[in-house]
Short mmCIF file of C-alpha atoms in Angstrom, two decimals:
data_model
loop_
_atom_site.label_atom_id
_atom_site.label_comp_id
_atom_site.label_asym_id
_atom_site.label_seq_id
_atom_site.Cartn_x
_atom_site.Cartn_y
_atom_site.Cartn_z
CA UNK F 1 -0.01 0.08 -0.06
CA UNK F 2 1.36 3.70 -0.67
CA UNK F 3 0.70 6.88 0.87
CA UNK F 4 2.97 9.23 -0.66
CA UNK F 5 1.46 12.08 1.29
CA UNK F 6 3.18 15.82 0.90
CA UNK F 7 6.41 16.78 1.22
CA UNK F 8 6.71 19.32 4.10
CA UNK F 9 8.61 22.43 3.67
CA UNK F 10 10.06 22.28 7.25
CA UNK F 11 12.02 18.92 7.05
CA UNK F 12 15.58 20.30 8.79
CA UNK F 13 17.55 23.16 7.87
CA UNK F 14 20.48 21.18 7.63
CA UNK F 15 22.66 23.55 5.25
CA UNK F 16 21.90 26.47 7.64
CA UNK F 17 22.82 24.61 10.86
CA UNK F 18 26.02 23.11 9.74
CA UNK F 19 27.54 26.17 7.63
CA UNK F 20 30.49 26.29 9.75
CA UNK F 21 31.36 22.62 9.11
CA UNK F 22 30.71 19.21 9.89
CA UNK F 23 33.30 18.38 12.29
CA UNK F 24 32.93 18.89 15.99
CA UNK F 25 36.37 19.33 17.77
CA UNK F 26 37.05 21.12 21.16
CA UNK F 27 33.70 22.29 21.39
CA UNK F 28 32.97 23.95 18.11
CA UNK F 29 32.08 23.31 14.37
CA UNK F 30 34.85 23.42 11.95
CA UNK F 31 35.61 22.41 8.42
CA UNK F 32 37.32 19.44 7.21
CA UNK F 33 40.52 19.68 5.58
CA UNK F 34 40.70 16.60 3.42
CA UNK F 35 39.98 18.79 0.51
CA UNK F 36 37.14 16.73 -0.80
CA UNK F 37 33.50 17.28 -0.09
CA UNK F 38 30.54 14.87 0.45
CA UNK F 39 26.85 15.84 0.01
CA UNK F 40 23.92 14.42 2.28
CA UNK F 41 20.90 13.24 0.59
CA UNK F 42 17.22 13.01 1.51
CA UNK F 43 16.80 9.34 0.49
CA UNK F 44 12.89 10.02 0.21
CA UNK F 45 13.37 12.86 -2.64
CA UNK F 46 16.91 12.37 -3.75
CA UNK F 47 17.50 16.17 -3.09
CA UNK F 48 20.55 17.40 -1.60
CA UNK F 49 20.33 18.60 1.78
CA UNK F 50 23.88 19.24 2.95
CA UNK F 51 27.30 19.63 1.13
CA UNK F 52 30.34 19.68 3.74
CA UNK F 53 34.02 19.43 3.89
CA UNK F 54 35.18 15.74 4.76
CA UNK F 55 37.65 15.07 7.40
CA UNK F 56 41.23 14.05 6.52
CA UNK F 57 44.02 12.82 8.74
CA UNK F 58 44.75 16.23 10.16
CA UNK F 59 41.20 16.43 11.56
CA UNK F 60 41.40 13.16 13.30
CA UNK F 61 44.94 14.17 14.90
CA UNK F 62 43.29 17.44 16.16
CA UNK F 63 40.22 15.42 17.48
CA UNK F 64 42.41 13.09 19.06
CA UNK F 65 44.41 15.63 20.71
CA UNK F 66 41.42 17.54 21.97
CA UNK F 67 40.07 14.28 23.56
CA UNK F 68 43.73 13.48 25.01
CA UNK F 69 43.99 17.17 26.64
CA UNK F 70 40.46 16.65 28.11
CA UNK F 71 41.03 13.20 29.35
CA UNK F 72 42.87 14.16 32.97
CA UNK F 73 40.20 16.54 33.86
CA UNK F 74 37.29 14.49 33.00
CA UNK F 75 38.75 11.03 34.39
CA UNK F 76 39.64 12.96 37.66
CA UNK F 77 35.87 14.19 38.15
CA UNK F 78 33.99 12.42 40.79
CA UNK F 79 31.57 9.89 39.52
CA UNK F 80 29.01 12.39 41.11
CA UNK F 81 30.32 15.37 38.79
CA UNK F 82 30.03 13.28 35.73
CA UNK F 83 26.66 11.93 36.74
CA UNK F 84 25.33 15.63 37.24
CA UNK F 85 26.84 16.61 33.66
CA UNK F 86 25.00 13.67 32.27
CA UNK F 87 21.80 14.54 33.94
CA UNK F 88 21.95 17.93 32.44
CA UNK F 89 22.69 16.22 28.97
CA UNK F 90 19.69 14.15 29.02
CA UNK F 91 17.82 17.15 29.86
CA UNK F 92 19.00 19.04 26.72
CA UNK F 93 18.48 16.14 24.53
CA UNK F 94 14.81 15.82 25.85
CA UNK F 95 14.43 19.45 25.24
CA UNK F 96 15.60 19.27 21.59
CA UNK F 97 13.55 16.20 20.93
CA UNK F 98 11.65 17.44 17.85
CA UNK F 99 14.82 18.86 16.33
CA UNK F 100 16.49 15.58 16.56
CA UNK F 101 13.68 13.61 15.27
CA UNK F 102 13.37 15.93 12.01
CA UNK F 103 17.32 15.64 11.42
CA UNK F 104 17.15 11.97 11.89
CA UNK F 105 14.17 11.45 9.37
CA UNK F 106 15.60 13.78 6.85
CA UNK F 107 19.09 12.02 6.51
CA UNK F 108 18.02 8.40 7.20
CA UNK F 109 14.31 8.38 5.54
CA UNK F 110 13.01 7.22 9.02
CA UNK F 111 9.26 7.93 9.40
CA UNK F 112 8.72 10.74 11.92
CA UNK F 113 6.65 8.33 14.18
CA UNK F 114 9.85 6.22 14.24
CA UNK F 115 12.35 8.80 15.35
CA UNK F 116 9.64 10.58 17.77
CA UNK F 117 8.78 7.43 19.44
CA UNK F 118 11.77 5.05 19.15
CA UNK F 119 15.08 6.69 18.13
CA UNK F 120 15.02 9.93 20.04
CA UNK F 121 13.37 8.94 23.40
CA UNK F 122 15.72 5.93 23.32
CA UNK F 123 18.54 8.02 23.32
CA UNK F 124 17.27 10.45 26.01
CA UNK F 125 16.55 7.30 28.18
CA UNK F 126 20.10 5.84 27.53
CA UNK F 127 21.51 9.43 28.70
CA UNK F 128 19.34 9.25 31.94
CA UNK F 129 20.45 5.76 32.48
CA UNK F 130 24.33 6.49 32.02
CA UNK F 131 23.78 9.49 34.41
CA UNK F 132 22.93 7.11 37.09
CA UNK F 133 25.19 4.15 36.39
CA UNK F 134 28.19 6.78 36.17
CA UNK F 135 27.80 6.40 40.28
CA UNK F 136 27.92 2.85 40.25
CA UNK F 137 31.59 1.85 38.79
CA UNK F 138 31.79 -0.84 41.29
CA UNK F 139 34.59 -3.75 41.79
CA UNK F 140 34.96 -6.60 43.92
CA UNK F 141 34.52 -6.10 47.53
CA UNK F 142 37.67 -5.64 49.49
CA UNK F 143 39.00 -8.57 51.48
CA UNK F 144 41.90 -10.67 53.04
CA UNK F 145 42.06 -13.16 50.26
CA UNK F 146 45.81 -14.29 51.08
CA UNK F 147 45.58 -13.82 54.71
CA UNK F 148 48.28 -11.23 54.84
CA UNK F 149 46.99 -8.86 52.39
CA UNK F 150 43.97 -6.75 51.72
CA UNK F 151 43.07 -6.69 48.01
CA UNK F 152 40.43 -4.70 46.18
CA UNK F 153 39.54 -3.71 42.58
CA UNK F 154 39.65 -0.53 41.14
CA UNK F 155 37.81 0.37 37.61
CA UNK F 156 39.61 3.03 35.82
CA UNK F 157 38.98 4.60 32.38
CA UNK F 158 41.02 3.39 29.58
CA UNK F 159 41.73 6.87 27.76
CA UNK F 160 40.86 8.21 24.45
CA UNK F 161 38.03 6.09 22.75
CA UNK F 162 37.93 6.03 18.96
CA UNK F 163 34.66 5.08 18.13
CA UNK F 164 32.82 4.37 14.40
CA UNK F 165 29.31 4.28 14.34
CA UNK F 166 26.96 2.93 11.39
CA UNK F 167 24.23 5.01 9.52
CA UNK F 168 21.19 2.87 10.11
CA UNK F 169 20.90 4.40 13.71
CA UNK F 170 23.08 7.37 13.66
CA UNK F 171 21.70 9.12 16.87
CA UNK F 172 21.21 5.88 18.79
CA UNK F 173 24.62 4.45 17.84
CA UNK F 174 26.19 7.86 18.59
CA UNK F 175 24.45 7.46 22.15
CA UNK F 176 25.59 3.82 22.69
CA UNK F 177 29.23 4.62 21.91
CA UNK F 178 29.62 7.70 23.80
CA UNK F 179 27.49 7.59 26.89
CA UNK F 180 29.02 4.42 28.57
CA UNK F 181 32.55 5.50 27.73
CA UNK F 182 32.27 9.08 29.23
CA UNK F 183 30.19 7.84 32.17
CA UNK F 184 33.15 5.93 32.84
CA UNK F 185 35.88 9.02 32.67
CA UNK F 186 36.98 8.37 29.14
CA UNK F 187 36.88 10.91 26.25
CA UNK F 188 35.67 10.37 22.88
CA UNK F 189 36.45 10.86 19.05
CA UNK F 190 33.38 9.44 17.11
CA UNK F 191 33.23 9.06 13.18
CA UNK F 192 29.66 8.84 12.07
CA UNK F 193 28.99 7.47 8.60
CA UNK F 194 29.54 10.22 6.28
CA UNK F 195 26.11 9.92 4.57
CA UNK F 196 24.27 10.45 8.08
CA UNK F 197 26.33 12.73 10.26
CA UNK F 198 23.54 15.45 11.25
CA UNK F 199 22.09 14.09 14.52
CA UNK F 200 25.88 12.86 15.91
CA UNK F 201 26.99 16.46 15.33
CA UNK F 202 23.94 17.65 17.35
CA UNK F 203 24.33 15.22 20.05
CA UNK F 204 28.11 16.77 20.73
CA UNK F 205 26.80 20.09 20.56
CA UNK F 206 23.96 19.32 23.08
CA UNK F 207 26.93 17.99 25.42
CA UNK F 208 28.86 21.38 25.27
CA UNK F 209 25.51 23.00 26.05
CA UNK F 210 24.97 20.88 29.10
CA UNK F 211 28.25 21.90 30.31
CA UNK F 212 30.50 18.94 29.61
CA UNK F 213 34.12 20.12 28.87
CA UNK F 214 35.51 20.76 25.55
CA UNK F 215 37.29 17.80 24.00
CA UNK F 216 35.23 15.03 26.02
CA UNK F 217 33.01 14.40 22.92
CA UNK F 218 34.47 15.26 19.30
CA UNK F 219 33.05 14.22 16.07
CA UNK F 220 35.09 13.63 12.85
CA UNK F 221 33.12 13.15 9.70
CA UNK F 222 34.98 11.39 6.82
CA UNK F 223 35.37 8.14 5.01
CA UNK F 224 35.99 4.95 6.46
CA UNK F 225 39.05 4.81 4.24
CA UNK F 226 40.77 7.83 5.39
CA UNK F 227 39.41 9.14 8.47
CA UNK F 228 38.21 5.81 9.97
CA UNK F 229 41.51 3.91 9.37
CA UNK F 230 43.46 6.86 10.76
CA UNK F 231 41.30 7.11 13.97
CA UNK F 232 41.61 3.17 14.57
CA UNK F 233 45.39 3.28 14.11
CA UNK F 234 46.14 6.29 15.93
CA UNK F 235 48.73 5.46 18.66
CA UNK F 236 46.85 7.89 21.03
CA UNK F 237 43.58 6.09 20.77
CA UNK F 238 43.64 3.49 23.53
CA UNK F 239 40.39 1.81 22.42
CA UNK F 240 38.28 1.38 19.07
CA UNK F 241 34.50 0.51 19.48
CA UNK F 242 33.00 -0.07 15.99
CA UNK F 243 29.31 -1.16 14.94
CA UNK F 244 29.06 -2.23 11.30
CA UNK F 245 29.32 -5.14 8.88
CA UNK F 246 31.26 -7.96 9.68
CA UNK F 247 33.47 -7.70 6.63
CA UNK F 248 34.36 -4.09 7.66
CA UNK F 249 35.00 -5.16 11.28
CA UNK F 250 37.34 -7.53 10.18
CA UNK F 251 39.32 -4.58 8.69
CA UNK F 252 38.82 -2.54 11.81
CA UNK F 253 40.43 -5.61 13.91
CA UNK F 254 43.28 -5.89 11.72
CA UNK F 255 44.29 -2.05 12.04
CA UNK F 256 43.51 -2.08 15.68
CA UNK F 257 45.79 -4.99 16.54
CA UNK F 258 48.81 -2.97 15.25
CA UNK F 259 48.80 -0.82 18.24
CA UNK F 260 47.15 -3.54 20.71
CA UNK F 261 44.07 -1.53 21.37
CA UNK F 262 40.97 -2.75 23.34
CA UNK F 263 38.43 -3.64 20.87
CA UNK F 264 34.69 -3.76 20.79
CA UNK F 265 32.87 -5.04 17.65
CA UNK F 266 29.13 -5.11 17.21
CA UNK F 267 28.73 -6.58 13.51
CA UNK F 268 26.16 -8.18 11.25
CA UNK F 269 23.34 -10.14 12.14
CA UNK F 270 20.68 -12.62 10.47
CA UNK F 271 18.17 -12.83 13.42
CA UNK F 272 15.91 -16.01 13.19
CA UNK F 273 12.20 -16.06 14.10
CA UNK F 274 11.15 -19.40 15.61
CA UNK F 275 7.66 -20.24 15.30
CA UNK F 276 6.59 -23.35 17.14
CA UNK F 277 3.32 -24.91 16.30
CA UNK F 278 1.80 -23.94 19.73
CA UNK F 279 2.43 -20.59 19.28
CA UNK F 280 -0.27 -17.51 19.00
CA UNK F 281 -0.39 -17.30 15.16
CA UNK F 282 -1.77 -13.89 14.71
CA UNK F 283 0.68 -12.68 17.39
CA UNK F 284 3.53 -14.18 15.53
CA UNK F 285 2.64 -12.57 12.20
CA UNK F 286 2.28 -9.13 13.59
CA UNK F 287 5.56 -9.70 15.34
CA UNK F 288 7.11 -10.63 12.04
CA UNK F 289 5.98 -7.97 10.07
CA UNK F 290 7.11 -5.31 12.94
CA UNK F 291 10.21 -7.13 13.41
CA UNK F 292 11.41 -7.26 9.79
CA UNK F 293 10.36 -4.06 8.64
CA UNK F 294 11.34 -1.64 11.45
CA UNK F 295 13.53 0.90 10.07
CA UNK F 296 12.89 -0.17 6.64
CA UNK F 297 14.61 -3.67 7.63
CA UNK F 298 17.85 -1.80 8.06
CA UNK F 299 18.57 -3.23 11.64
CA UNK F 300 20.98 -5.82 12.70
CA UNK F 301 18.49 -7.48 14.98
CA UNK F 302 15.66 -7.32 12.72
CA UNK F 303 13.63 -10.47 11.96
CA UNK F 304 15.07 -11.89 8.80
CA UNK F 305 14.62 -15.65 8.89
CA UNK F 306 11.30 -16.96 9.92
CA UNK F 307 11.23 -20.83 10.67
CA UNK F 308 7.60 -22.04 10.89
CA UNK F 309 6.70 -25.41 12.14
CA UNK F 310 4.88 -27.21 9.23
CA UNK F 311 1.26 -27.08 10.54
CA UNK F 312 1.43 -23.22 10.81
CA UNK F 313 3.48 -22.69 7.76
CA UNK F 314 0.96 -21.99 4.99
CA UNK F 315 -1.16 -19.83 7.09
CA UNK F 316 1.70 -17.87 8.25
CA UNK F 317 2.68 -17.14 4.95
CA UNK F 318 -0.66 -16.15 3.95
CA UNK F 319 -1.31 -13.85 6.78
CA UNK F 320 2.15 -12.63 6.80
CA UNK F 321 1.69 -11.19 3.05
CA UNK F 322 -1.57 -9.97 3.73
CA UNK F 323 -0.44 -7.77 6.68
CA UNK F 324 2.66 -6.66 4.81
CA UNK F 325 0.38 -5.30 1.97
CA UNK F 326 -1.21 -3.06 4.31
CA UNK F 327 1.91 -1.24 5.32
CA UNK F 328 1.59 2.33 4.16
CA UNK F 329 4.91 3.39 2.24
CA UNK F 330 5.55 7.13 1.86
CA UNK F 331 7.26 10.20 2.65
CA UNK F 332 8.71 10.20 6.27
CA UNK F 333 7.18 13.57 7.26
CA UNK F 334 3.76 12.82 5.98
CA UNK F 335 1.08 11.91 8.33
CA UNK F 336 0.08 8.28 8.26
CA UNK F 337 3.50 6.93 6.88
CA UNK F 338 4.45 3.60 8.19
CA UNK F 339 7.49 2.70 5.83
CA UNK F 340 10.00 5.20 4.39
CA UNK F 341 12.83 4.95 1.91
CA UNK F 342 15.95 2.88 2.44
CA UNK F 343 18.99 5.15 3.42
CA UNK F 344 20.29 5.45 -0.05
CA UNK F 345 19.57 4.58 -3.53
CA UNK F 346 22.55 2.21 -3.60
CA UNK F 347 21.12 0.34 -0.64
CA UNK F 348 17.81 0.37 -2.33
CA UNK F 349 19.70 -1.17 -5.42
CA UNK F 350 21.36 -3.66 -3.22
CA UNK F 351 18.19 -5.06 -1.52
CA UNK F 352 16.44 -5.29 -4.85
CA UNK F 353 19.53 -7.38 -6.15
CA UNK F 354 18.90 -9.89 -3.22
CA UNK F 355 15.23 -10.43 -4.01
CA UNK F 356 15.91 -10.58 -8.04
CA UNK F 357 18.23 -13.27 -7.50
CA UNK F 358 15.89 -15.04 -5.05
CA UNK F 359 13.21 -15.26 -7.90
CA UNK F 360 15.38 -18.27 -9.51
CA UNK F 361 15.06 -20.43 -6.38
CA UNK F 362 12.31 -19.32 -4.19
CA UNK F 363 9.00 -17.65 -4.37
CA UNK F 364 8.16 -14.07 -3.98
CA UNK F 365 4.98 -14.00 -2.22
CA UNK F 366 4.63 -9.96 -2.16
CA UNK F 367 6.46 -7.00 -2.64
CA UNK F 368 9.66 -7.54 -4.52
CA UNK F 369 9.65 -3.91 -6.33
CA UNK F 370 10.55 -0.24 -5.87
CA UNK F 371 7.05 1.82 -5.89
CA UNK F 372 6.56 4.41 -8.87
CA UNK F 373 4.51 7.30 -9.19
CA UNK F 374 5.05 10.17 -6.54
CA UNK F 375 7.61 7.93 -5.00
CA UNK F 376 9.80 6.90 -7.82
CA UNK F 377 12.46 9.40 -6.88
CA UNK F 378 13.19 8.17 -3.54
CA UNK F 379 15.21 5.17 -2.45
CA UNK F 380 11.95 3.28 -1.62
CA UNK F 381 11.43 -0.57 -1.90
CA UNK F 382 8.01 -2.30 -1.04
CA UNK F 383 7.71 -4.78 2.15
CA UNK F 384 8.82 -8.22 0.65
CA UNK F 385 8.03 -11.78 1.77
CA UNK F 386 10.14 -14.76 0.07
CA UNK F 387 9.09 -18.14 0.68
CA UNK F 388 10.35 -21.80 0.04
CA UNK F 389 14.18 -20.70 -0.20
CA UNK F 390 16.83 -23.44 0.62
CA UNK F 391 18.62 -23.21 4.16
CA UNK F 392 21.76 -22.79 1.98
CA UNK F 393 20.65 -20.03 -0.14
CA UNK F 394 21.75 -16.36 -0.47
CA UNK F 395 18.64 -14.94 0.78
CA UNK F 396 18.76 -17.33 3.82
CA UNK F 397 22.38 -16.82 4.60
CA UNK F 398 23.43 -13.23 3.94
CA UNK F 399 22.48 -10.14 5.47
CA UNK F 400 19.98 -8.13 3.11
CA UNK F 401 19.18 -5.18 5.39
CA UNK F 402 16.17 -4.26 3.75
CA UNK F 403 12.46 -4.65 4.12
CA UNK F 404 12.50 -8.59 3.38
CA UNK F 405 11.45 -11.64 5.39
CA UNK F 406 12.51 -14.67 4.35
CA UNK F 407 10.07 -17.74 5.68
CA UNK F 408 10.79 -21.55 5.83
CA UNK F 409 9.01 -24.52 7.24
CA UNK F 410 10.45 -26.85 9.78
CA UNK F 411 9.11 -30.33 11.34
CA UNK F 412 10.64 -31.04 14.61
CA UNK F 413 11.78 -28.72 17.59
CA UNK F 414 15.38 -30.28 17.15
CA UNK F 415 15.51 -29.20 13.45
CA UNK F 416 14.08 -25.68 14.13
CA UNK F 417 16.70 -24.68 16.72
CA UNK F 418 19.34 -26.42 14.59
CA UNK F 419 18.18 -24.09 11.56
CA UNK F 420 17.84 -21.08 13.80
CA UNK F 421 21.77 -21.53 14.73
CA UNK F 422 22.89 -22.42 10.90
CA UNK F 423 24.27 -19.21 10.32
CA UNK F 424 27.66 -17.40 10.90
CA UNK F 425 25.97 -14.55 13.08
CA UNK F 426 24.64 -14.69 16.44
CA UNK F 427 23.21 -11.19 17.49
CA UNK F 428 19.39 -11.74 17.99
CA UNK F 429 16.78 -14.19 17.79
CA UNK F 430 13.26 -14.83 18.90
CA UNK F 431 10.84 -17.78 19.68
CA UNK F 432 7.26 -18.12 19.63
CA UNK F 433 5.50 -20.46 21.77
CA UNK F 434 2.69 -20.86 24.52
CA UNK F 435 4.97 -23.73 26.08
CA UNK F 436 7.21 -22.52 28.87
CA UNK F 437 9.50 -25.44 28.42
CA UNK F 438 9.77 -24.98 24.67
CA UNK F 439 10.47 -21.33 25.12
CA UNK F 440 13.01 -22.11 27.86
CA UNK F 441 14.78 -24.56 25.79
CA UNK F 442 15.19 -22.13 22.88
CA UNK F 443 16.62 -19.38 25.22
CA UNK F 444 19.25 -22.01 26.16
CA UNK F 445 20.03 -23.41 22.89
CA UNK F 446 19.84 -20.53 20.32
CA UNK F 447 23.27 -19.18 19.93
CA UNK F 448 22.46 -15.31 20.07
CA UNK F 449 23.32 -12.27 22.46
CA UNK F 450 19.52 -11.75 22.82
CA UNK F 451 16.72 -14.15 22.64
CA UNK F 452 13.30 -12.74 22.80
CA UNK F 453 10.22 -14.91 23.70
CA UNK F 454 6.85 -13.94 21.88
CA UNK F 455 8.40 -10.55 20.83
CA UNK F 456 11.12 -9.53 18.78
CA UNK F 457 13.11 -6.01 18.61
CA UNK F 458 12.46 -4.20 21.93
CA UNK F 459 15.49 -3.20 23.82
CA UNK F 460 15.85 -1.36 27.17
CA UNK F 461 18.95 0.60 28.60
CA UNK F 462 19.21 -1.52 31.65
CA UNK F 463 19.82 -4.61 29.40
CA UNK F 464 23.09 -5.22 27.48
CA UNK F 465 23.12 -5.67 23.40
CA UNK F 466 25.73 -7.51 21.74
CA UNK F 467 26.54 -10.80 19.81
CA UNK F 468 28.01 -14.34 19.33
CA UNK F 469 30.08 -15.53 16.61
CA UNK F 470 30.63 -13.26 13.81
CA UNK F 471 28.18 -10.86 15.13
CA UNK F 472 31.28 -9.61 17.14
CA UNK F 473 31.99 -9.46 20.93
CA UNK F 474 31.27 -6.99 23.91
CA UNK F 475 28.31 -5.10 24.93
CA UNK F 476 26.68 -1.94 24.41
CA UNK F 477 24.21 -0.43 26.79
CA UNK F 478 23.50 -1.47 30.39
CA UNK F 479 26.37 -1.62 33.23
CA UNK F 480 28.03 -4.57 31.27
CA UNK F 481 29.23 -1.87 28.90
CA UNK F 482 31.58 -0.45 31.69
CA UNK F 483 33.53 -3.86 31.14
CA UNK F 484 34.25 -2.28 27.68
CA UNK F 485 35.16 0.97 28.74
CA UNK F 486 37.28 0.40 31.79
CA UNK F 487 40.48 -1.12 33.05
CA UNK F 488 40.29 -3.43 35.94
CA UNK F 489 43.29 -2.96 38.43
CA UNK F 490 43.71 -5.23 41.48
CA UNK F 491 45.40 -3.13 44.34
CA UNK F 492 46.90 -5.21 47.20
CA UNK F 493 48.14 -4.06 50.64
CA UNK F 494 50.49 -5.81 52.98
CA UNK F 495 48.87 -5.96 56.36
CA UNK F 496 51.95 -7.55 58.42
CA UNK F 497 54.62 -5.07 58.50
CA UNK F 498 57.04 -7.88 58.49
CA UNK F 499 60.26 -7.03 56.67
CA UNK F 500 61.25 -10.24 55.58
CA UNK F 501 58.15 -12.22 54.16
CA UNK F 502 57.82 -15.94 54.58
CA UNK F 503 57.52 -16.40 50.73
CA UNK F 504 61.01 -14.80 50.46
CA UNK F 505 62.83 -17.87 51.01
CA UNK F 506 61.83 -19.17 47.75
CA UNK F 507 64.33 -16.56 46.37
CA UNK F 508 66.91 -16.30 48.87
CA UNK F 509 67.62 -18.15 52.56
CA UNK F 510 66.02 -20.84 54.65
CA UNK F 511 62.64 -20.50 56.94
#
């Protein structure tokens, strides 16, 4: 179903807001010095919205220097002081909510109802969570574990963190990368995707407005090959945190290991959606369509592989296709739009290529095309359901990253769980059943960093996000993220005041 709506004149004044440049270093916007420019395009219309100067190696050096200069003061602040600053930050973000929502919709093509109800509130909540978590950087309780000594554990910030965020959730990924790092006392240089830099820059500006010291948060907007690789390999960067594809993650790891950096990787996914024969069919169908189409399917945790036990399979396919056909595709700024465009025409064409190739080995039940008419200039693609593909086919095994769900049947519970795990990835999964024992088995045996039962997609600040296998390692959000952004130090005090310890005899003398 198409609902093109009308393009609104007040989408977001990007060129005006970033006339001083698209780099944010030491508390101010500056222009990049690479000698090259990039243009941000509205994927809903194909129109240019911002042309800016890309960052080069010199800009990365300046940002790292600013972060390094800010580190001693920020790391030396008390947890309460950092907490107060983050509470102010959360308040500024909340006050600017509509601005952030419009900027995110403009650069990504997300419907306003998604940015207003998911991206922006989630980011504000994340800031509020880490404002509280900053006061709870706790280690193991002190104790006399050797008998003659008192030991305790300190958690200390690592230093300058060089982070790279993807284009699918620019605002939320900036928050996920920056907030736990600065709550723990680190300073950050973030490189957003060059096609979606607006809200990352606004995020850093909001931090300055909230009173965070200059240099604690810096943004360099450049290409991965130039700015990204230079940031990852920089000798003054102590840690790299990367979210993106598994292929690029492997390159990030190669560059980071040359300087023996701490590394955190959140990579690709191909989430299974496992429907047992006792599941509530209508709930599973609604969950599959929502879980597959959120953010136009450009989500590493999106439902991409639905495995449905044979008794429900035909009805699931029929009902899912019917519900997909009711989804309103249209301008992200128009009231009533459910699904916007993909982030770019390049991404739209990539998704279309997967679907076109699948026609030779599977059945395209609905969708499978770009809408025409009023939407033809945008990077739109209709919600698509593919059925009867083989388990080893491209559509089942590769990350499509678009509004495409593939559905396959299975017979036994053993087979369903085996198929769910039959992928290189392990980021997220869901299982649908009324049987608590079946559901519990799925949570134990599905190899993924998150397993939902009778739902798919919801995330909360208090719980960790991260994957198994080729989906990477380490956690975003929650108190577990501090394990990524802190050094653990063991401190041991002698309690005896004895000059010559008993153990010294192992080096000199006798008892």
